[in-house]
Amino acid sequence: MKMKKIFFVTAACLIIFSPLLAENNFSFARKYEPVIITGDQISELIGEKPSQIFGFVYIASEKRWKQIPLQVDERVLFDTSVKSKHPASDLLYVSDVPGKYGSMTMSDDNPNFDSNDEVVFMLEDAGNKAPHPDESWAADTEMHRVEIAISDPLDGGAKGYVYIFLSKTLRYTAGDEVSYSIVAPESEQATDIETDYYFVKYSRRWVLDEIRPKSALGGDNTDLVDRVKFRAYSRTPQNETEDIWSDGPGDCFMYDAGCSHYVGHKVGPVRAIRQVQGAASGPTTSYFSLFYRKMMTMQVNYRVHALPDLWFYMDYSKNIGEIKYYDEHNSNVKLDGQPENLQGNTPSSWSQASSGKGSLVLWVDIRQFASLPGCDVNSYYLDNSSFSDFTGEDNNAIGNHGVHIEEIPDTDQREAVISHIRLFMLPPNADNRGKEFDNVNWQAVTTSSTKQITTVTPPTAVSEGELEIVNSFQLSPAYPNPFSNSVNTASKSTIIQFNVPSPTAVQVYVFDIQGRRVRTLFHGMSDAGLQKMEWNGTDEMNRPLASGVYYIEVRTANKHQMMPVTIIK
C-alpha cells in the first residue's frame, strides 16, 4: 500500500515527527518539574497571540526539530472580595467554563500575551542547543524565534533548551498531557483528572480522595490514599474539615450555609488548573490545584480570622500493604497503624511514603505562616489505627503526615498568606528520594531568553511523493546491540525503531531476564509510520543497570513484539 507522508525539510536535514526521549541531563527529581515563565520574564512574546505560540526542541543526535507540549495560560487580576468586611484580590486563570464569576473570568481584557500571563512546558522535554538560525529552523513558522536556555543552579553541568516559534498556519501536534472531567455529583464539582501516569479524583470542591498510580509508573491503579485532609480548630467532626470547607455555594453569613464556590478550570496540553474559592469562615480563601505529567501542586491563599490550629496532612489507605515512611529526620519507618515516636524536633519540609502499589513525595512551603508574629509551625505525624478524625472511608489514621500550624493571627486581608504543596508520583517501593526533591524545590532552575532571527526563508511542510509505508506492526532490531551504559564509552544508548500502520496507543517497556519491568520508555498515542526512540540503559530512577540481557517489548492494543538487547560494561 502506498501512502503520502509529510516531511519537514530544512537546510540541514529531513525531519519526521516521532516519539523520542528528550536530550538533556537534568536530574531525576528536576525532570518532574514544569518550567513556568511569566510575560514579564519573556518580553519577546509580549503582544503575541497565544494561539500562535508553539514550543520546539532540537534533537542534535538526529539533527531535527520536535514539537513539544507547551501551554499559554492567561491570567486576570480579579477582585474576589466578599462584602466590605472581607477584601481580597487574586490572579485567576482565564477559565474554560463559567464559575462563581460567570463569564467575567473566561476572557482577558488583553487577548494577547501580556506581563502576567504564563508560558509553561515540562523540563523533561528540554532538548539541545540549536544550530545558528540560518542553519536550521522549524517548518511553517515566522522568521524569529525565542531561545529559552535552562540551567540548574544545583548542578552547573545540567542544561537544556526550548525554542518558542510563532506561526499563523502551524497545527499543534505534540499531544495532550492531562484530561479533566466534571463528573457526578456535578453540583459538588466532583472531578476526574488523569495523565498517562496517574489518576486523581476530587469528590467535592475541597475533597481529594483518590490518587491512583497507573501502569506507566509501575502501578496497578490502586488508590493510595484515604484522603488528603484539611482541619481547623481540632481534628474532630465538630470542627472544620475539608467536607465543611466544601459546603456551598452559599453566602457564608447565613446559618448552615457554606460558602465554597467553584471558580472554574483550564485544561491544556501541559497542565490542568482547578480553582475554588471559600472555606467556611474564610470566604475569600482560594484553593488552586494544578496537575502535571507526574506531579500535582496545590496553592492555598489563606484569608481568615485568627485560628488556634490548622492542619494539612495525608491519610493513606489501609488496603495498600506495607508502607515505608521517610522524612528529614527518619528513615524506613513502617506505617502500620501502630503508634511510634519519630526522631527530630524541627519541621521537615518533605516526607515520602513508599508502598508496593506506588510511592508519593510530599513537599510543603509554609514560610509565610512561619513569618507571622506568634505563629508556630511544626511537622505533623500520626500512625494510629485506633484514632479516627471521622472523615474518609476507613476511620483509621494510617501514616498521617503533613503540617500543624498554631496560633495564627488574623489574616482576613486583601493580601493572602500563601502556602504551596506539591505531590510527586513515584514508582512502587521507591527508594528514599525525598531529600533530592526537597533540594530542587527550594531552588528553581534559572531561565534566560534570547530573540533569534533567520535571514533564510523558513522551510515549509511539503509532500515528498509516494512513499512506501509498511502496512503492519513491525519491530526492527535495536542498534547498536550490544551497547554500553558506561559514561566512559561513546555508545551509551541503543536506538529502538518500530512501525505502526495507523495512529494507535503504544507502550514500550524494558524487562530484565527475570521478567521484572525495569523501565517504561513510552506510554501514549503514536502517529502512523516509523517511530524511533532511544534507551540509555537506565532504570526508572535513571540509574545505570547491570550488564546482561534485557528485553524490549513494544505493545499495541492487539499486537506485541519483544527483542533482546545486551548491556556490556
Coordinates of C-alpha atoms in Angstrom, one line a residue:
M1 CA 0.0 0.0 0.0
K2 CA 1.4 3.4 -1.0
M3 CA 0.6 6.5 1.1
K4 CA 1.7 10.1 1.1
K5 CA 3.8 11.0 4.1
I6 CA 4.6 14.6 5.1
F7 CA 8.2 15.6 5.6
F8 CA 9.7 18.8 7.0
V9 CA 12.7 19.9 5.1
T10 CA 15.3 22.3 6.5
A11 CA 18.6 23.4 5.1
A12 CA 20.3 20.8 7.3
C13 CA 18.1 17.8 7.5
L14 CA 14.9 15.8 6.8
I15 CA 12.5 15.8 9.8
I16 CA 10.0 13.2 10.8
F17 CA 7.9 13.6 13.9
S18 CA 8.2 10.5 16.2
P19 CA 8.3 9.9 19.9
L20 CA 11.8 10.3 21.3
L21 CA 13.4 10.7 24.7
A22 CA 14.4 14.3 25.2
E23 CA 18.1 15.1 25.2
N24 CA 19.0 16.8 28.4
N25 CA 20.9 15.9 31.6
F26 CA 18.8 17.2 34.4
S27 CA 18.4 15.1 37.5
F28 CA 15.6 12.6 38.2
A29 CA 13.8 15.0 40.5
R30 CA 14.3 18.0 38.3
K31 CA 12.6 16.2 35.3
Y32 CA 9.3 16.1 37.3
E33 CA 9.1 20.0 37.2
P34 CA 7.3 22.3 35.0
V35 CA 9.1 25.4 33.7
I36 CA 6.8 28.4 34.2
I37 CA 7.7 31.7 32.7
T38 CA 5.6 34.9 33.1
G39 CA 5.3 37.6 30.5
D40 CA 7.4 40.0 32.5
Q41 CA 10.2 37.4 32.2
I42 CA 9.9 36.9 28.5
S43 CA 9.3 40.3 26.9
E44 CA 10.0 38.9 23.4
L45 CA 6.4 37.4 23.4
I46 CA 4.5 40.4 24.7
G47 CA 1.7 41.2 22.3
E48 CA 1.7 37.9 20.5
K49 CA -1.5 35.8 20.1
P50 CA -1.4 32.8 22.4
S51 CA -2.8 30.5 19.7
Q52 CA 0.2 31.3 17.5
I53 CA 2.9 30.4 20.1
F54 CA 4.5 26.9 19.7
G55 CA 7.2 25.1 21.6
F56 CA 10.0 23.1 19.9
V57 CA 13.2 21.3 20.9
Y58 CA 16.2 20.5 18.7
I59 CA 17.3 16.8 18.8
A60 CA 21.0 17.1 17.9
S61 CA 21.6 13.4 17.5
E62 CA 19.1 13.3 14.6
K63 CA 19.5 17.0 13.5
R64 CA 15.8 17.6 13.7
W65 CA 13.1 19.7 15.4
K66 CA 10.4 18.2 17.5
Q67 CA 7.3 20.0 18.7
I68 CA 6.7 19.6 22.4
P69 CA 3.7 20.3 24.7
L70 CA 3.7 24.0 25.5
Q71 CA 0.8 25.9 27.1
V72 CA -0.1 29.6 27.4
D73 CA -2.3 30.5 30.3
E74 CA -3.8 33.9 30.5
R75 CA -4.4 35.4 34.0
V76 CA -6.5 38.3 35.2
L77 CA -6.2 40.2 38.5
F78 CA -9.7 39.9 39.9
D79 CA -11.4 41.5 42.9
T80 CA -12.6 38.4 44.9
S81 CA -13.9 40.4 47.9
V82 CA -17.0 39.2 49.8
K83 CA -18.8 42.3 51.2
S84 CA -16.7 45.1 52.6
K85 CA -15.6 43.0 55.6
H86 CA -13.6 40.6 53.5
P87 CA -11.4 42.4 50.9
A88 CA -9.4 40.2 48.5
S89 CA -7.9 40.1 45.1
D90 CA -6.3 37.1 43.3
L91 CA -4.7 36.4 40.0
L92 CA -7.2 34.0 38.4
Y93 CA -6.5 31.8 35.4
V94 CA -8.8 32.5 32.5
S95 CA -11.2 29.6 32.7
D96 CA -12.7 27.2 30.1
V97 CA -16.1 27.3 31.9
P98 CA -18.2 29.8 33.8
G99 CA -18.0 29.5 37.6
K100 CA -18.6 31.8 40.6
Y101 CA -17.9 34.9 38.5
G102 CA -19.6 33.7 35.3
S103 CA -18.2 34.8 32.0
M104 CA -16.1 37.5 33.7
T105 CA -13.2 35.1 34.2
M106 CA -13.5 33.4 30.8
S107 CA -11.5 36.1 29.0
D108 CA -8.7 38.5 29.5
D109 CA -9.2 42.2 28.7
N110 CA -6.0 41.9 26.8
P111 CA -6.4 38.9 24.4
N112 CA -2.7 38.9 23.6
F113 CA 0.2 37.6 25.7
D114 CA 0.8 40.1 28.5
S115 CA 3.1 40.6 31.5
N116 CA 1.1 38.4 34.0
D117 CA 0.3 35.5 31.6
E118 CA 2.3 32.3 31.8
V119 CA 4.1 30.0 29.3
V120 CA 4.6 26.5 30.7
F121 CA 6.4 23.4 29.5
M122 CA 7.9 20.3 31.2
L123 CA 11.6 20.5 32.0
E124 CA 11.8 16.8 31.0
D125 CA 11.1 17.8 27.4
A126 CA 14.0 20.3 27.0
G127 CA 16.5 19.5 24.2
N128 CA 19.8 20.5 22.8
K129 CA 21.1 23.9 21.8
A130 CA 20.1 24.5 18.2
P131 CA 22.4 25.5 15.4
H132 CA 22.7 29.0 14.0
P133 CA 19.3 30.3 12.9
D134 CA 20.4 30.3 9.3
E135 CA 21.4 26.7 9.5
S136 CA 18.2 25.1 11.0
W137 CA 14.7 26.3 11.5
A138 CA 11.3 24.7 12.3
A139 CA 8.9 24.4 9.3
D140 CA 5.9 26.7 8.7
T141 CA 7.0 29.3 11.3
E142 CA 7.8 33.0 11.3
M143 CA 11.3 34.4 10.8
H144 CA 12.1 34.9 14.5
R145 CA 12.2 32.6 17.5
V146 CA 12.9 32.8 21.2
E147 CA 15.6 30.6 22.7
I148 CA 14.9 29.6 26.3
A149 CA 18.1 28.4 28.0
I150 CA 17.6 26.5 31.2
S151 CA 20.2 25.8 33.9
D152 CA 20.2 24.1 37.2
P153 CA 21.9 26.2 39.9
L154 CA 22.5 23.0 41.9
D155 CA 24.3 21.3 39.0
G156 CA 26.4 23.5 36.8
G157 CA 26.6 20.9 34.1
A158 CA 22.8 20.4 33.7
K159 CA 21.4 22.5 30.8
G160 CA 18.6 22.3 28.3
Y161 CA 17.0 24.4 25.6
V162 CA 13.4 25.1 24.4
Y163 CA 12.6 27.2 21.4
I164 CA 9.4 29.2 21.0
F165 CA 8.3 29.8 17.4
L166 CA 5.4 31.8 16.1
S167 CA 3.1 30.6 13.3
K168 CA -0.2 31.5 11.8
T169 CA -0.6 28.2 10.0
L170 CA 1.1 25.5 12.2
R171 CA -1.0 22.9 13.8
Y172 CA -0.4 21.7 17.4
T173 CA 0.7 18.0 17.1
A174 CA 2.5 17.3 20.4
G175 CA -0.4 15.7 22.2
D176 CA -2.3 16.4 25.4
E177 CA -0.8 15.5 28.8
V178 CA -3.8 15.9 31.1
S179 CA -7.5 15.1 30.9
Y180 CA -10.1 16.8 33.1
S181 CA -13.8 15.8 33.5
I182 CA -16.5 17.1 35.8
V183 CA -18.5 14.1 37.0
A184 CA -21.5 13.4 39.2
P185 CA -22.3 14.9 41.6
E186 CA -21.8 17.9 39.3
S187 CA -23.2 20.3 41.9
E188 CA -20.2 19.5 44.0
Q189 CA -17.8 19.9 41.1
A190 CA -16.6 16.3 41.5
T191 CA -13.7 15.9 39.1
D192 CA -11.6 13.1 37.5
I193 CA -8.1 14.2 36.4
E194 CA -5.9 11.8 34.5
T195 CA -2.4 11.7 32.9
D196 CA -0.5 8.8 31.4
Y197 CA 1.0 8.2 34.9
Y198 CA -1.8 8.7 37.5
F199 CA -5.5 9.3 38.2
V200 CA -6.8 11.7 40.8
K201 CA -10.4 12.3 42.0
Y202 CA -12.0 15.1 43.8
S203 CA -15.4 14.0 45.2
R204 CA -16.2 17.6 46.4
R205 CA -14.6 21.0 45.9
W206 CA -12.0 20.6 48.7
V207 CA -12.1 16.7 49.0
L208 CA -9.2 14.9 47.2
D209 CA -9.8 11.3 48.0
E210 CA -8.2 9.2 45.2
I211 CA -4.6 9.1 43.9
R212 CA -4.0 6.1 41.7
P213 CA -0.6 5.4 40.0
K214 CA -1.0 3.9 36.6
S215 CA 1.0 1.2 34.8
A216 CA 3.3 3.8 33.1
L217 CA 4.6 4.5 36.6
G218 CA 4.6 0.8 37.6
G219 CA 1.3 0.9 39.5
D220 CA -1.9 -1.1 39.0
N221 CA -4.4 1.8 39.5
T222 CA -4.8 1.1 43.2
D223 CA -5.9 4.1 45.3
L224 CA -3.1 5.1 47.7
V225 CA -5.0 7.5 50.0
D226 CA -8.0 7.6 52.2
R227 CA -8.0 11.4 51.8
V228 CA -5.9 14.5 51.6
K229 CA -7.1 16.4 54.7
F230 CA -7.6 19.9 55.9
R231 CA -8.5 20.7 59.5
A232 CA -9.1 23.8 61.6
Y233 CA -9.6 24.1 65.4
S234 CA -9.4 20.4 66.1
R235 CA -9.3 17.0 64.3
T236 CA -12.9 16.1 65.2
P237 CA -16.1 16.3 63.1
Q238 CA -17.5 19.1 65.3
N239 CA -14.8 21.4 63.9
E240 CA -13.9 22.4 60.4
T241 CA -12.9 19.7 57.9
E242 CA -12.4 19.6 54.1
D243 CA -16.1 18.5 54.0
I244 CA -17.3 21.6 55.8
W245 CA -15.0 23.7 53.6
S246 CA -16.7 22.1 50.5
D247 CA -20.2 23.1 51.6
G248 CA -21.9 25.7 49.4
P249 CA -22.4 27.6 47.4
G250 CA -23.9 30.0 49.9
D251 CA -23.3 33.5 51.2
C252 CA -21.3 32.3 54.3
F253 CA -23.3 34.6 56.6
M254 CA -26.5 32.5 57.0
Y255 CA -26.7 29.7 59.5
D256 CA -25.7 26.3 57.9
A257 CA -24.9 27.9 54.5
G258 CA -21.4 27.0 53.4
C259 CA -19.6 29.4 51.1
S260 CA -17.3 27.4 48.8
H261 CA -17.7 28.2 45.1
Y262 CA -16.2 26.7 42.0
V263 CA -14.4 29.4 40.2
G264 CA -13.6 27.4 37.1
H265 CA -10.9 25.3 35.4
K266 CA -8.5 25.4 32.5
V267 CA -7.2 22.4 30.6
G268 CA -4.3 22.5 28.2
P269 CA -1.6 20.2 26.8
V270 CA 0.8 20.6 29.8
R271 CA -1.4 21.1 32.8
A272 CA -5.0 21.3 34.1
I273 CA -5.9 24.0 36.6
R274 CA -8.7 23.9 39.1
Q275 CA -9.9 27.0 41.1
V276 CA -12.1 27.1 44.2
Q277 CA -12.9 30.0 46.5
G278 CA -14.3 29.9 50.0
A279 CA -13.7 27.7 53.1
A280 CA -16.3 28.1 55.9
S281 CA -15.5 31.3 57.8
G282 CA -12.8 32.2 55.2
P283 CA -15.0 33.2 52.2
T284 CA -12.0 34.7 50.3
T285 CA -9.6 31.8 50.9
S286 CA -8.7 30.4 47.5
Y287 CA -7.6 26.9 46.5
F288 CA -5.7 26.3 43.3
S289 CA -4.8 22.7 42.2
L290 CA -2.6 22.2 39.1
F291 CA -1.9 18.8 37.5
Y292 CA 1.2 17.9 35.5
R293 CA 2.6 14.8 33.9
K294 CA 3.9 13.1 37.1
M295 CA 3.1 15.6 39.8
M296 CA 0.4 17.9 41.2
T297 CA 0.6 21.2 43.1
M298 CA -1.8 22.9 45.5
Q299 CA -1.7 26.6 46.4
V300 CA -3.9 27.8 49.2
N301 CA -4.3 31.6 49.6
Y302 CA -5.5 31.8 53.2
R303 CA -7.6 34.8 54.4
V304 CA -9.4 34.1 57.7
H305 CA -9.8 35.4 61.2
A306 CA -7.4 34.3 63.9
L307 CA -7.2 30.5 64.4
P308 CA -5.7 28.4 67.2
D309 CA -4.9 25.4 65.0
L310 CA -4.7 24.5 61.3
W311 CA -3.6 21.1 59.8
F312 CA -2.9 19.8 56.3
Y313 CA -2.0 16.1 56.1
M314 CA -2.0 12.9 54.0
D315 CA -4.1 9.9 55.2
Y316 CA -3.2 6.6 53.5
S317 CA -5.5 3.7 52.6
K318 CA -5.2 0.7 54.9
N319 CA -5.5 -1.5 51.8
I320 CA -2.2 -0.9 50.1
G321 CA 0.0 -3.2 52.2
E322 CA 3.3 -2.3 53.8
I323 CA 4.2 1.4 53.7
K324 CA 7.7 2.8 54.5
Y325 CA 8.0 6.4 55.7
Y326 CA 10.9 8.9 55.3
D327 CA 11.5 12.5 56.2
E328 CA 14.4 14.8 57.1
H329 CA 15.0 13.0 60.4
N330 CA 13.6 9.5 59.9
S331 CA 14.1 6.6 57.5
N332 CA 12.4 3.3 56.8
V333 CA 9.6 3.8 59.4
K334 CA 6.8 1.2 59.0
L335 CA 3.4 2.7 58.6
D336 CA 1.1 0.0 60.0
G337 CA -1.4 1.9 62.3
Q338 CA 0.8 1.1 65.4
P339 CA 1.9 4.3 67.2
E340 CA 5.6 5.0 67.3
N341 CA 7.8 8.0 68.2
L342 CA 9.7 9.7 65.4
Q343 CA 13.1 11.4 65.6
G344 CA 13.7 15.1 65.3
N345 CA 12.2 18.2 66.8
T346 CA 12.4 20.6 63.9
P347 CA 9.9 20.7 61.0
S348 CA 10.6 18.7 57.8
S349 CA 9.6 20.3 54.6
W350 CA 9.4 16.9 52.9
S351 CA 8.2 13.4 53.6
Q352 CA 7.9 10.2 51.5
A353 CA 5.6 7.2 51.7
S354 CA 6.6 4.1 49.6
S355 CA 4.4 1.1 49.1
G356 CA 4.1 -1.8 46.7
K357 CA 1.3 0.0 45.0
G358 CA 3.0 3.3 44.5
S359 CA 5.0 6.0 46.3
L360 CA 4.4 9.7 47.0
V361 CA 6.8 12.5 48.0
L362 CA 5.1 15.4 49.8
W363 CA 6.7 18.8 49.9
V364 CA 5.3 21.9 51.6
D365 CA 6.4 25.5 51.7
I366 CA 4.7 27.4 54.6
R367 CA 7.3 30.1 55.1
Q368 CA 4.7 32.8 55.1
F369 CA 2.9 31.3 58.1
A370 CA 6.3 30.9 59.9
S371 CA 6.9 34.6 59.4
L372 CA 3.6 35.7 61.1
P373 CA 4.1 37.0 64.7
G374 CA 3.4 34.4 67.3
C375 CA 2.7 31.7 64.8
D376 CA 4.2 28.2 65.4
V377 CA 4.8 25.8 62.5
N378 CA 5.6 22.1 63.0
S379 CA 5.5 18.8 61.2
Y380 CA 2.5 16.6 61.9
Y381 CA 2.6 12.8 62.1
L382 CA 0.2 10.2 63.5
D383 CA 0.1 6.4 62.7
N384 CA -2.6 5.0 64.9
S385 CA -5.4 2.7 63.6
S386 CA -7.4 3.4 66.8
F387 CA -7.7 7.1 66.0
S388 CA -10.4 8.5 63.7
D389 CA -10.9 12.0 62.6
F390 CA -14.3 10.9 61.2
T391 CA -13.8 11.8 57.6
G392 CA -12.7 9.5 54.8
E393 CA -13.7 5.8 54.5
D394 CA -11.6 3.6 56.8
N395 CA -11.7 5.6 60.1
N396 CA -8.0 4.9 60.7
A397 CA -5.1 7.2 60.9
I398 CA -2.7 5.4 58.6
G399 CA 0.6 7.3 58.3
N400 CA -0.9 10.7 58.7
H401 CA 1.8 13.2 57.9
G402 CA 1.9 16.9 57.0
V403 CA 1.9 20.2 58.9
H404 CA 0.4 21.6 62.0
I405 CA 0.2 25.4 62.4
E406 CA -0.7 27.0 65.7
E407 CA -1.7 30.5 66.9
I408 CA -2.4 32.0 63.5
P409 CA -3.2 35.8 63.8
D410 CA -6.0 37.4 61.8
T411 CA -5.2 37.1 58.1
D412 CA -8.5 38.2 56.7
Q413 CA -6.9 40.9 54.5
R414 CA -6.6 41.6 50.8
E415 CA -3.0 40.1 50.7
A416 CA -3.3 36.4 51.5
V417 CA -0.9 34.2 53.4
I418 CA 0.1 31.6 50.8
S419 CA 1.1 28.0 51.2
H420 CA 2.5 25.8 48.5
I421 CA 2.1 22.0 48.5
R422 CA 3.5 19.6 45.9
L423 CA 2.9 15.8 45.4
F424 CA 5.3 13.8 43.3
M425 CA 4.2 10.4 42.0
L426 CA 7.0 7.7 42.2
P427 CA 7.0 4.0 41.2
P428 CA 6.1 1.3 43.8
N429 CA 8.6 0.7 46.6
A430 CA 10.7 3.8 45.6
D431 CA 13.9 4.3 47.4
N432 CA 14.2 7.4 49.6
R433 CA 14.3 10.3 47.1
G434 CA 12.6 12.9 49.3
K435 CA 15.7 15.0 50.0
E436 CA 16.5 15.2 46.3
F437 CA 13.0 16.6 45.7
D438 CA 13.4 18.9 48.6
N439 CA 16.6 20.4 47.3
V440 CA 15.3 21.2 43.8
N441 CA 12.0 22.6 45.1
W442 CA 13.8 25.2 47.3
Q443 CA 16.0 26.3 44.4
A444 CA 14.3 26.6 41.0
V445 CA 16.0 26.3 37.6
T446 CA 17.1 29.6 36.0
T447 CA 16.0 30.6 32.6
S448 CA 17.2 33.2 30.1
S449 CA 15.5 34.2 26.8
T450 CA 17.1 35.4 23.6
K451 CA 15.4 36.5 20.4
Q452 CA 16.9 35.0 17.3
I453 CA 16.2 35.9 13.7
T454 CA 16.9 33.9 10.5
T455 CA 17.8 35.5 7.2
V456 CA 16.8 32.4 5.3
T457 CA 13.1 31.8 4.3
P458 CA 11.8 29.2 6.8
P459 CA 11.1 25.7 5.3
T460 CA 7.5 24.6 4.6
A461 CA 5.8 21.2 5.0
V462 CA 5.9 19.6 1.6
S463 CA 4.8 16.2 0.3
E464 CA 7.7 14.1 -0.7
G465 CA 5.7 11.9 -3.1
E466 CA 4.5 8.4 -2.9
L467 CA 6.4 6.6 -0.1
E468 CA 6.1 3.0 0.9
I469 CA 4.8 2.5 4.4
V470 CA 4.7 -0.9 5.9
N471 CA 1.0 -1.8 6.4
S472 CA 1.7 -3.9 9.5
F473 CA 3.1 -3.6 13.0
Q474 CA 6.8 -4.3 12.9
L475 CA 9.7 -4.0 15.4
S476 CA 13.2 -3.6 14.0
P477 CA 16.4 -4.8 15.6
A478 CA 17.9 -2.3 18.1
Y479 CA 21.3 -0.8 17.3
P480 CA 23.9 -0.8 18.5
N481 CA 23.4 -4.1 20.2
P482 CA 25.3 -4.9 22.5
F483 CA 25.8 -1.4 23.8
S484 CA 27.4 0.1 27.0
N485 CA 25.7 2.4 29.5
S486 CA 29.1 3.4 30.9
V487 CA 29.8 7.1 31.0
N488 CA 33.3 6.4 29.5
T489 CA 32.1 4.9 26.2
A490 CA 30.9 6.5 23.0
S491 CA 27.8 4.2 22.5
K492 CA 25.9 5.0 25.7
S493 CA 22.5 4.1 24.3
T494 CA 20.7 1.9 21.8
I495 CA 18.1 3.0 19.2
I496 CA 14.7 1.3 19.1
Q497 CA 12.6 1.5 15.9
F498 CA 9.1 0.2 15.2
N499 CA 6.4 0.8 12.6
V500 CA 2.7 1.2 13.3
P501 CA 0.2 1.2 10.3
S502 CA -2.2 3.7 11.9
P503 CA -2.4 6.1 14.9
T504 CA -2.7 4.0 18.0
A505 CA -1.9 3.7 21.7
V506 CA 1.6 2.2 22.2
Q507 CA 3.6 1.1 25.2
V508 CA 7.3 0.4 25.1
Y509 CA 8.8 -1.4 28.2
V510 CA 12.1 -2.9 29.2
F511 CA 12.2 -6.1 31.2
D512 CA 15.1 -7.8 32.9
I513 CA 15.9 -11.5 32.4
Q514 CA 13.6 -12.4 35.3
G515 CA 10.6 -10.7 33.7
R516 CA 10.6 -7.7 36.0
R517 CA 9.8 -4.4 34.3
V518 CA 12.7 -2.0 34.8
R519 CA 11.8 0.9 32.6
T520 CA 8.9 2.5 30.7
L521 CA 10.2 4.2 27.6
F522 CA 6.9 5.3 26.1
H523 CA 3.2 5.2 27.0
G524 CA 0.8 7.2 24.9
M525 CA -0.6 7.8 21.4
S526 CA 1.7 7.2 18.4
D527 CA 1.4 8.5 14.9
A528 CA 1.3 6.1 11.9
G529 CA 4.6 5.2 10.4
L530 CA 8.2 4.6 11.6
Q531 CA 8.8 5.6 15.2
K532 CA 12.2 5.9 16.8
M533 CA 13.4 6.3 20.4
E534 CA 16.5 5.8 22.5
W535 CA 17.3 3.9 25.7
N536 CA 20.4 4.7 27.7
G537 CA 20.4 1.5 29.8
T538 CA 19.0 3.0 33.0
D539 CA 16.0 2.1 35.2
E540 CA 13.0 4.3 36.2
M541 CA 15.2 6.2 38.7
N542 CA 17.8 6.9 35.9
R543 CA 20.3 4.6 37.5
P544 CA 22.6 2.5 35.1
L545 CA 21.5 -1.1 35.0
A546 CA 23.9 -4.0 35.4
S547 CA 25.4 -5.7 32.4
G548 CA 23.3 -8.5 30.9
V549 CA 20.4 -9.3 28.6
Y550 CA 17.2 -7.2 28.7
Y551 CA 14.1 -7.4 26.6
I552 CA 12.4 -4.5 24.8
E553 CA 8.6 -5.0 24.4
V554 CA 6.5 -2.8 22.1
R555 CA 2.8 -3.3 22.6
T556 CA -0.4 -2.0 20.9
A557 CA -4.0 -2.9 21.6
N558 CA -3.8 -6.2 19.6
K559 CA -0.1 -6.7 18.9
H560 CA 3.1 -7.0 20.8
Q561 CA 6.7 -8.0 19.9
M562 CA 9.9 -8.4 22.0
M563 CA 13.6 -8.4 21.3
P564 CA 16.7 -8.9 23.4
V565 CA 19.4 -6.2 23.9
T566 CA 22.6 -6.7 25.8
I567 CA 24.3 -4.2 28.1
I568 CA 28.1 -4.5 28.4
K569 CA 30.5 -2.5 30.6

